[in-house]
Short mmCIF file of C-alpha atoms in Angstrom, two decimals:
data_model
loop_
_atom_site.label_atom_id
_atom_site.label_comp_id
_atom_site.label_asym_id
_atom_site.label_seq_id
_atom_site.Cartn_x
_atom_site.Cartn_y
_atom_site.Cartn_z
CA MET A 163 -78.70 24.59 41.69
CA SER A 164 -79.77 24.47 38.00
CA GLY A 165 -80.77 27.81 36.58
CA ALA A 166 -79.16 29.85 39.40
CA THR A 167 -77.56 33.12 38.54
CA PRO A 168 -73.75 32.70 38.61
CA PRO A 169 -71.87 34.86 41.20
CA SER A 170 -70.36 38.08 39.96
CA PRO A 171 -66.68 37.76 39.13
CA SER A 172 -64.31 39.15 41.76
CA PRO A 173 -62.16 42.13 40.78
CA THR A 174 -59.18 41.12 38.84
CA THR A 175 -55.73 41.60 40.16
CA PRO A 176 -53.87 44.46 38.29
CA LEU A 177 -51.48 42.85 35.76
CA HIS A 178 -49.02 45.75 35.79
CA SER A 179 -46.83 47.05 38.69
CA TYR A 180 -46.19 50.83 38.37
CA HIS A 181 -43.15 52.70 39.51
CA ALA A 182 -42.68 56.49 39.10
CA GLU A 183 -41.11 59.11 41.22
CA ALA A 184 -40.05 62.73 40.88
CA PHE A 185 -38.41 65.46 42.83
CA ALA A 186 -37.33 69.06 42.07
CA LEU A 187 -33.98 69.30 43.83
CA ASP A 188 -31.55 67.27 45.97
CA GLY A 189 -27.87 67.30 46.81
CA ASP A 190 -25.02 67.23 49.35
CA LEU A 191 -23.20 70.48 50.08
CA HIS A 192 -19.76 70.48 51.71
CA LEU A 193 -18.57 74.10 51.45
CA PRO A 194 -19.18 76.94 52.29
CA LEU A 195 -21.35 74.97 54.73
CA LYS A 196 -21.89 71.28 55.18
CA THR A 197 -25.56 70.13 54.82
CA PRO A 198 -27.57 67.71 52.80
CA ILE A 199 -30.27 69.00 50.36
CA LYS A 200 -33.27 66.87 51.12
CA PRO A 201 -35.38 66.03 48.07
CA GLN A 202 -37.81 68.82 47.45
CA ALA A 203 -41.39 68.20 46.37
CA PHE A 204 -40.77 64.43 46.33
CA VAL A 205 -43.59 62.17 45.03
CA LYS A 206 -43.76 58.43 44.36
CA ILE A 207 -46.61 56.50 42.81
CA ALA A 208 -48.14 53.41 44.49
CA GLU A 209 -47.61 50.09 42.90
CA ASN A 210 -51.22 49.93 41.67
CA GLY A 211 -50.98 53.30 39.90
CA GLY A 212 -53.05 56.46 40.51
CA TYR A 213 -51.99 60.06 40.63
CA LEU A 214 -49.94 62.20 43.05
CA SER A 215 -48.63 65.78 43.00
CA GLU A 216 -46.51 67.97 45.23
CA ARG A 217 -45.46 71.70 45.20
CA ALA A 218 -42.68 73.74 46.91
CA VAL A 219 -42.27 77.47 47.07
CA ASP A 220 -39.38 79.87 47.73
CA TYR A 221 -36.74 77.32 48.60
CA ARG A 222 -33.37 78.87 49.59
CA LEU A 223 -30.26 77.33 50.98
CA GLU A 224 -28.49 80.49 52.08
CA GLY A 225 -27.24 82.10 48.80
CA ILE A 226 -26.15 78.85 47.27
CA PHE A 227 -29.13 76.83 45.93
CA SER A 228 -32.56 78.43 45.44
CA PHE A 229 -35.80 78.32 43.37
CA LYS A 230 -39.03 80.29 43.41
CA HIS A 231 -41.54 77.53 42.55
CA ALA A 232 -41.45 73.84 41.86
CA TYR A 233 -43.99 71.16 41.35
CA THR A 234 -43.93 67.42 40.57
CA GLN A 235 -46.44 64.82 39.47
CA VAL A 236 -46.52 61.06 38.91
CA ALA A 237 -49.30 58.96 37.34
CA GLY A 238 -49.98 55.42 36.31
CA HIS A 239 -53.03 53.97 34.57
CA GLN A 240 -54.07 51.61 31.88
CA GLU A 241 -54.91 53.31 28.57
CA THR A 242 -58.62 53.15 27.73
CA LYS A 243 -58.21 52.85 23.97
CA PHE A 244 -58.44 49.33 22.65
CA GLY A 245 -55.17 47.49 22.42
CA ARG A 246 -53.15 50.07 24.32
CA GLY A 247 -51.11 49.26 27.37
CA TYR A 248 -49.98 50.65 30.72
CA ILE A 249 -49.01 54.37 30.92
CA THR A 250 -46.58 55.81 33.48
CA LEU A 251 -45.77 59.47 33.78
CA ALA A 252 -43.23 61.44 35.93
CA THR A 253 -42.87 65.23 35.78
CA SER A 254 -40.52 67.62 37.65
CA VAL A 255 -40.79 71.37 37.06
CA ILE A 256 -38.57 73.99 38.77
CA GLU A 257 -38.86 77.75 38.14
CA GLY A 258 -36.48 80.59 39.11
CA PHE A 259 -33.54 78.15 39.58
CA ASN A 260 -30.32 79.70 40.87
CA VAL A 261 -26.95 78.25 41.94
CA LEU A 262 -24.50 80.83 43.37
CA ASP A 263 -25.69 83.27 40.68
CA VAL A 264 -23.65 81.28 38.17
CA VAL A 265 -26.11 78.68 36.84
CA THR A 266 -29.65 80.03 36.41
CA ALA A 267 -32.81 79.18 34.50
CA ASP A 268 -36.31 80.59 34.30
CA ARG A 269 -37.84 77.19 34.00
CA ILE A 270 -36.64 73.59 33.81
CA VAL A 271 -39.08 70.74 32.85
CA ALA A 272 -38.27 67.08 33.14
CA GLN A 273 -40.86 64.79 31.85
CA VAL A 274 -40.70 61.12 30.93
CA SER A 275 -43.60 58.84 29.99
CA THR A 276 -43.66 55.10 29.16
CA GLU A 277 -46.17 52.78 27.76
CA HIS A 278 -45.73 49.08 28.54
CA PRO A 279 -47.58 46.80 26.09
CA LEU A 280 -50.33 44.44 27.03
CA GLU A 281 -48.18 41.57 25.70
CA GLY A 282 -44.41 41.84 26.23
CA TYR A 283 -42.09 43.72 28.45
CA ILE A 284 -40.30 46.63 26.62
CA PRO A 285 -41.90 50.03 26.92
CA ASP A 286 -42.27 52.91 24.44
CA VAL A 287 -40.50 55.98 25.86
CA THR A 288 -41.09 59.68 25.30
CA PHE A 289 -39.69 62.85 26.80
CA LEU A 290 -42.35 65.10 25.31
CA GLY A 291 -42.49 68.46 27.16
CA THR A 292 -38.91 68.28 28.47
CA ARG A 293 -37.03 71.47 28.05
CA PHE A 294 -34.89 74.36 29.45
CA GLU A 295 -36.21 77.90 29.35
CA ASN A 296 -33.61 80.70 29.47
CA LEU A 297 -30.77 78.59 30.81
CA ARG A 298 -27.75 80.87 31.58
CA ILE A 299 -24.27 80.59 32.83
CA ALA A 300 -22.83 83.79 34.48
CA GLY A 301 -25.62 85.63 32.70
CA HIS A 302 -24.80 84.25 29.25
CA PRO A 303 -27.45 82.29 27.32
CA VAL A 304 -26.79 78.56 26.74
CA ARG A 305 -27.85 77.21 23.36
CA LEU A 306 -28.76 73.54 23.35
CA ASP A 307 -29.16 70.88 20.73
CA LEU A 308 -31.86 69.05 22.66
CA ASP A 309 -33.19 65.71 21.31
CA THR A 310 -36.34 64.39 23.01
CA ASN A 311 -36.62 61.47 20.60
CA LEU A 312 -33.55 59.72 21.78
CA PHE A 313 -35.33 56.39 22.17
CA GLY A 314 -36.81 56.57 18.71
CA ALA A 315 -39.88 54.62 17.63
CA ALA A 316 -41.66 52.09 19.81
CA PRO A 317 -39.60 48.84 19.85
CA LYS A 318 -40.67 45.97 17.70
CA ASN A 319 -40.72 42.29 18.71
CA ASP A 320 -39.98 43.18 22.31
CA THR A 321 -36.47 44.29 21.45
CA PRO A 322 -34.65 45.82 24.51
CA HIS A 323 -33.59 49.38 24.29
CA SER A 324 -30.10 48.31 25.07
CA ARG A 325 -30.06 46.58 21.66
CA GLY A 326 -32.15 49.13 19.72
CA GLU A 327 -32.19 52.66 18.50
CA PHE A 328 -31.46 54.14 21.92
CA ARG A 329 -28.22 52.17 22.28
CA ASN A 330 -27.18 53.26 18.74
CA ASN A 331 -27.76 56.90 19.61
CA ALA A 332 -25.95 56.52 22.95
CA VAL A 333 -22.95 54.86 21.35
CA ARG A 334 -22.65 57.65 18.69
CA GLN A 335 -22.97 60.28 21.33
CA CYS A 336 -20.44 58.79 23.68
CA GLU A 337 -17.91 58.09 20.85
CA LYS A 338 -18.13 61.72 19.75
CA LEU A 339 -17.74 62.87 23.38
CA LEU A 340 -14.74 60.66 23.98
CA GLY A 341 -13.09 61.98 20.79
CA ILE A 342 -12.98 65.55 22.10
CA ARG A 343 -9.54 66.89 22.82
CA ASP A 344 -8.63 67.62 26.46
CA LEU A 345 -11.83 65.86 27.74
CA PRO A 346 -11.76 65.99 31.63
CA SER A 347 -10.79 62.61 33.10
CA GLU A 348 -14.03 62.66 35.19
CA VAL A 349 -16.13 62.76 32.01
CA THR A 350 -13.93 60.14 30.20
CA GLN A 351 -14.51 57.67 33.08
CA ARG A 352 -18.20 58.32 33.26
CA TYR A 353 -18.91 57.90 29.58
CA ASN A 354 -16.58 55.00 28.74
CA ARG A 355 -18.88 52.35 30.15
CA ILE A 356 -21.27 51.25 27.35
CA PRO A 357 -20.96 47.40 27.35
CA SER A 358 -19.70 45.94 24.03
CA ASN A 359 -22.16 43.03 24.43
CA PRO A 360 -25.45 44.17 25.90
CA THR A 361 -27.22 41.78 28.21
CA PRO A 362 -30.70 41.69 29.82
CA GLN A 363 -29.07 43.26 32.92
CA GLY A 364 -27.06 46.44 32.50
CA SER A 365 -27.07 50.20 32.30
CA ILE A 366 -26.33 52.86 29.73
CA GLU A 367 -25.99 56.68 30.29
CA CYS A 368 -26.10 59.48 27.72
CA SER A 369 -27.92 62.73 27.34
CA LEU A 370 -30.91 64.48 25.64
CA VAL A 371 -28.40 67.23 24.84
CA HIS A 372 -26.01 66.57 21.98
CA GLN A 373 -24.14 69.91 22.35
CA ALA A 374 -24.20 73.08 24.51
CA GLU A 375 -22.93 76.34 23.06
CA GLY A 376 -22.54 79.93 24.09
CA SER A 377 -20.24 82.78 25.03
CA TYR A 378 -20.30 81.81 28.75
CA PRO A 379 -17.03 81.23 30.58
CA GLY A 380 -15.62 77.75 30.49
CA HIS A 381 -15.55 74.88 27.99
CA SER A 382 -18.33 72.65 26.56
CA PHE A 383 -17.90 68.94 26.03
CA GLY A 384 -21.13 67.85 24.40
CA HIS A 385 -23.64 68.05 27.24
CA VAL A 386 -21.01 68.79 29.88
CA ILE A 387 -19.87 72.31 30.72
CA ASP A 388 -16.72 72.85 32.71
CA ILE A 389 -16.94 76.25 34.44
CA PRO A 390 -13.68 77.70 35.92
CA HIS A 391 -13.78 78.35 39.65
CA PHE A 392 -17.23 76.72 39.84
CA GLY A 393 -17.26 73.06 38.65
CA LYS A 394 -18.95 70.87 36.04
CA VAL A 395 -22.58 70.94 34.85
CA TYR A 396 -24.11 67.85 33.27
CA LEU A 397 -27.32 68.61 31.28
CA ALA A 398 -30.23 66.32 30.68
CA THR A 399 -28.58 63.05 31.50
CA VAL A 400 -30.59 59.89 30.77
CA LYS A 401 -29.85 56.54 32.37
CA LEU A 402 -31.22 53.27 31.15
CA GLU A 403 -31.18 50.24 33.50
CA GLU A 404 -32.58 46.91 32.37
CA SER A 405 -32.99 44.04 34.82
CA ASP A 406 -34.94 40.91 35.75
CA PRO A 407 -34.22 38.83 32.61
CA HIS A 408 -36.94 36.52 31.39
CA PRO A 409 -35.92 32.87 32.05
CA THR A 410 -36.50 31.74 28.45
CA LYS A 411 -36.85 34.82 26.18
CA ASN A 412 -33.53 36.57 27.21
CA THR A 413 -35.27 39.93 27.46
CA PRO A 414 -35.34 42.24 30.56
CA MET A 415 -38.82 42.32 32.22
CA ARG A 416 -37.96 45.65 33.95
CA THR A 417 -36.81 48.85 32.24
CA LEU A 418 -35.86 51.86 34.39
CA ILE A 419 -35.53 55.31 32.80
CA LYS A 420 -33.91 58.10 34.90
CA LEU A 421 -33.76 61.72 33.68
CA THR A 422 -31.84 64.45 35.52
CA MET A 423 -32.04 67.87 33.87
CA ILE A 424 -29.13 69.50 35.73
CA GLU A 425 -26.36 67.74 37.72
CA ILE A 426 -23.77 70.03 39.28
CA LYS A 427 -20.48 68.92 40.74
CA MET A 428 -19.07 72.02 42.41
CA GLY A 429 -15.47 73.02 43.31
CA CYS A 430 -13.56 76.10 44.35
CA ILE A 431 -16.14 78.79 45.33
CA GLY A 432 -18.40 75.99 46.65
CA SER A 433 -17.96 72.25 47.11
CA GLY A 434 -20.54 69.54 46.81
CA SER A 435 -23.20 68.34 44.32
CA GLY A 436 -26.76 69.01 43.46
CA SER A 437 -29.36 67.95 40.88
CA ALA A 438 -32.46 69.64 39.66
CA GLY A 439 -35.39 68.25 37.60
CA ASN A 440 -35.30 64.56 38.51
CA THR A 441 -37.72 61.86 37.28
CA VAL A 442 -37.57 58.07 37.46
CA VAL A 443 -39.98 55.59 35.75
CA ASN A 444 -39.90 51.82 35.89
CA GLY A 445 -42.50 49.00 36.08
CA GLY A 446 -43.43 45.64 34.71
CA LYS A 447 -45.85 42.76 34.77
CA LYS A 448 -46.86 41.28 38.09
CA GLY A 449 -45.87 37.65 38.55
CA SER A 450 -43.87 37.57 35.35
CA GLY A 451 -41.35 34.73 34.71
#
């Protein structure tokens, strides 16, 4: 009818699909006892965003893995400032961390945040807040060259991270690592996988730690520490996975960032694996392509 008030618009469907998860500790122990380590303080954001957090206190798996406190949080929202995009945050904090009284830390903070643009697909990535506090091996301090700006400035023209500054930094780091004399074969195989021709679907792994140093027992290979009678410790590993290529733009519409602050592969006095300080972020536009 002429002059009638038009109906109120229905709520718009969110344009962004959020993905963030975090947990403090998980693993799979074989010796001196066989048991899985279920993810501690696990949280995962809903597809439409929001906020979740979880805490854990006084975790102890016999005298093998333990921590005093841990908390995690995940969040996803659209930035309120004009022209800004979709923010995703994942945080994992673990305090009083101890593995067989060999690897200890007062505090470990894993934090990754991304901002997906309103137009385009490739997010800006930051690890601001990520750190180790008083990391020690057999009581000896571990000095770290930690780089939380591994991804560099926000990408221009929707350039995938696998073809940008992150890739360049990862290639330099891996080339330096593979050039180290007497590098363990396990490390060689793990970091000899950067594709020569990046595609909209693939993965790259490197680390926020360029070098670990100290008077602790064992040998350092970049961010990897090989401890006699214990095993190997991988510090602050970052994995980039790009997927869901756009049908015409040849750019990935999904970018996953996984940060693991400590990954331990044990041998000798214990056998198994465990990881502490774990975060994953992903996400992309709904109905893209």
